[in-house]
Amino acid sequence: MLGMHESYSFLLFTVYDLQGADLQHWIDYAKSFFEIDNIGVVAYFYPEDDLFWQRNVDPGQYKLYGKSLDGVTLRPFNKVSSLIDVSSLPGYPNEFDNLWFGSTWKMIYGEKYFQFLSREKLISYPNAYAVEQLKNQAICITLFENYKSLLYG
């Protein structure tokens, strides 16, 4: 998905069973918005259904799909039910001024993003699998070697 704002653009990719050259094609395509066109502000690659789970507030969905609620914070909804507090999930997505903030398997940040989060903090993030400095001051951060490790540990 390509999102446009009056002064910037962002890209959202959901990765399903892509391997090797197919996956690298989409990564290179995303990087081109930052390195060649210099119009990208942020791009992010969500593995499979991770975005769904990062935004899901229904504990019933966890039970339906056999996912554990251990470590998930619930907040009261009404007298008989609770909702998941998605802000308690690691890397939950949020938006500020129509701009994505969160974390997932792979993220690319352009120069305009650094007004919100410093380039130095991104480059020095200690828990990343890889941090790559791209042309035009852009940064690509990969949190895990394989996107499936985010889903299956």
C-alpha positions as a Python dict, from the first residue, in 0.01 Angstrom:
ca = {
    (1, 'M'): (0, 0, 0),
    (2, 'L'): (133, 342, -91),
    (3, 'G'): (11, 629, 122),
    (4, 'M'): (45, 989, 20),
    (5, 'H'): (31, 1295, 238),
    (6, 'E'): (66, 1650, 114),
    (7, 'S'): (435, 1650, 204),
    (8, 'Y'): (547, 1286, 220),
    (9, 'S'): (476, 927, 122),
    (10, 'F'): (486, 595, 304),
    (11, 'L'): (474, 231, 197),
    (12, 'L'): (324, -69, 373),
    (13, 'F'): (415, -422, 263),
    (14, 'T'): (267, -741, 401),
    (15, 'V'): (493, -1037, 330),
    (16, 'Y'): (331, -1377, 264),
    (17, 'D'): (559, -1670, 179),
    (18, 'L'): (802, -1464, -24),
    (19, 'Q'): (1150, -1606, -50),
    (20, 'G'): (1479, -1515, -212),
    (21, 'A'): (1456, -1305, -528),
    (22, 'D'): (1083, -1234, -492),
    (23, 'L'): (1127, -1088, -145),
    (24, 'Q'): (1442, -899, -245),
    (25, 'H'): (1254, -748, -541),
    (26, 'W'): (1000, -587, -307),
    (27, 'I'): (1272, -468, -68),
    (28, 'D'): (1463, -309, -357),
    (29, 'Y'): (1140, -153, -486),
    (30, 'A'): (1079, 6, -146),
    (31, 'K'): (1437, 129, -123),
    (32, 'S'): (1400, 302, -462),
    (33, 'F'): (1151, 547, -309),
    (34, 'F'): (1429, 658, -75),
    (35, 'E'): (1747, 615, -280),
    (36, 'I'): (1635, 711, -631),
    (37, 'D'): (1322, 922, -598),
    (38, 'N'): (1395, 1054, -247),
    (39, 'I'): (1022, 1084, -172),
    (40, 'G'): (987, 809, 85),
    (41, 'V'): (955, 890, 451),
    (42, 'V'): (889, 545, 594),
    (43, 'A'): (832, 195, 459),
    (44, 'Y'): (758, -111, 666),
    (45, 'F'): (730, -483, 595),
    (46, 'Y'): (485, -677, 810),
    (47, 'P'): (520, -1056, 807),
    (48, 'E'): (199, -1237, 715),
    (49, 'D'): (-75, -1150, 966),
    (50, 'D'): (143, -962, 1217),
    (51, 'L'): (-30, -629, 1144),
    (52, 'F'): (-366, -788, 1224),
    (53, 'W'): (-240, -912, 1561),
    (54, 'Q'): (-74, -577, 1639),
    (55, 'R'): (-412, -402, 1599),
    (56, 'N'): (-646, -673, 1729),
    (57, 'V'): (-839, -577, 2044),
    (58, 'D'): (-1052, -893, 2069),
    (59, 'P'): (-926, -1160, 2313),
    (60, 'G'): (-1174, -1399, 2151),
    (61, 'Q'): (-963, -1395, 1833),
    (62, 'Y'): (-663, -1514, 2035),
    (63, 'K'): (-867, -1803, 2173),
    (64, 'L'): (-1014, -1885, 1830),
    (65, 'Y'): (-665, -1912, 1674),
    (66, 'G'): (-503, -2082, 1973),
    (67, 'K'): (-276, -1789, 2056),
    (68, 'S'): (-170, -1731, 2414),
    (69, 'L'): (-281, -1421, 2601),
    (70, 'D'): (21, -1449, 2833),
    (71, 'G'): (184, -1108, 2859),
    (72, 'V'): (-108, -935, 2684),
    (73, 'T'): (-262, -650, 2883),
    (74, 'L'): (-641, -647, 2899),
    (75, 'R'): (-849, -345, 2992),
    (76, 'P'): (-1215, -345, 3097),
    (77, 'F'): (-1461, -278, 2816),
    (78, 'N'): (-1791, -324, 2997),
    (79, 'K'): (-1919, -522, 3297),
    (80, 'V'): (-1861, -860, 3132),
    (81, 'S'): (-1577, -826, 2885),
    (82, 'S'): (-1229, -686, 2833),
    (83, 'L'): (-1032, -563, 2533),
    (84, 'I'): (-666, -600, 2452),
    (85, 'D'): (-465, -285, 2520),
    (86, 'V'): (-273, -277, 2191),
    (87, 'S'): (-47, -2, 2321),
    (88, 'S'): (103, -264, 2554),
    (89, 'L'): (215, -483, 2262),
    (90, 'P'): (578, -453, 2154),
    (91, 'G'): (598, -244, 1838),
    (92, 'Y'): (228, -173, 1813),
    (93, 'P'): (152, 57, 1519),
    (94, 'N'): (45, 410, 1583),
    (95, 'E'): (7, 718, 1367),
    (96, 'F'): (99, 1077, 1429),
    (97, 'D'): (22, 1337, 1165),
    (98, 'N'): (-67, 1050, 927),
    (99, 'L'): (279, 900, 974),
    (100, 'W'): (339, 541, 1093),
    (101, 'F'): (524, 472, 1415),
    (102, 'G'): (586, 116, 1527),
    (103, 'S'): (822, -169, 1466),
    (104, 'T'): (817, -481, 1257),
    (105, 'W'): (1052, -711, 1068),
    (106, 'K'): (1199, -453, 827),
    (107, 'M'): (1167, -75, 823),
    (108, 'I'): (1311, 195, 599),
    (109, 'Y'): (1331, 553, 719),
    (110, 'G'): (1389, 856, 499),
    (111, 'E'): (1536, 1193, 584),
    (112, 'K'): (1201, 1357, 662),
    (113, 'Y'): (1132, 1096, 932),
    (114, 'F'): (1430, 1216, 1134),
    (115, 'Q'): (1238, 1522, 1252),
    (116, 'F'): (1039, 1276, 1466),
    (117, 'L'): (1311, 1025, 1559),
    (118, 'S'): (1677, 1104, 1529),
    (119, 'R'): (1890, 932, 1268),
    (120, 'E'): (2155, 864, 1533),
    (121, 'K'): (1908, 670, 1750),
    (122, 'L'): (1800, 461, 1455),
    (123, 'I'): (2155, 385, 1342),
    (124, 'S'): (2262, 285, 1691),
    (125, 'Y'): (1962, 63, 1773),
    (126, 'P'): (2133, -225, 1955),
    (127, 'N'): (1870, -499, 1905),
    (128, 'A'): (1860, -492, 1525),
    (129, 'Y'): (1979, -784, 1317),
    (130, 'A'): (2108, -534, 1059),
    (131, 'V'): (2120, -158, 1009),
    (132, 'E'): (2197, -41, 657),
    (133, 'Q'): (2270, 319, 560),
    (134, 'L'): (2122, 393, 218),
    (135, 'K'): (2169, 678, -27),
    (136, 'N'): (2005, 1012, 53),
    (137, 'Q'): (2054, 957, 429),
    (138, 'A'): (1789, 681, 443),
    (139, 'I'): (1825, 392, 689),
    (140, 'C'): (1702, 34, 658),
    (141, 'I'): (1661, -159, 983),
    (142, 'T'): (1603, -534, 990),
    (143, 'L'): (1506, -667, 1332),
    (144, 'F'): (1535, -1039, 1252),
    (145, 'E'): (1726, -1235, 988),
    (146, 'N'): (1411, -1411, 871),
    (147, 'Y'): (1069, -1247, 884),
    (148, 'K'): (911, -1576, 994),
    (149, 'S'): (1109, -1567, 1319),
    (150, 'L'): (892, -1273, 1425),
    (151, 'L'): (587, -1496, 1385),
    (152, 'Y'): (715, -1828, 1513),
    (153, 'G'): (1006, -1735, 1741),
}
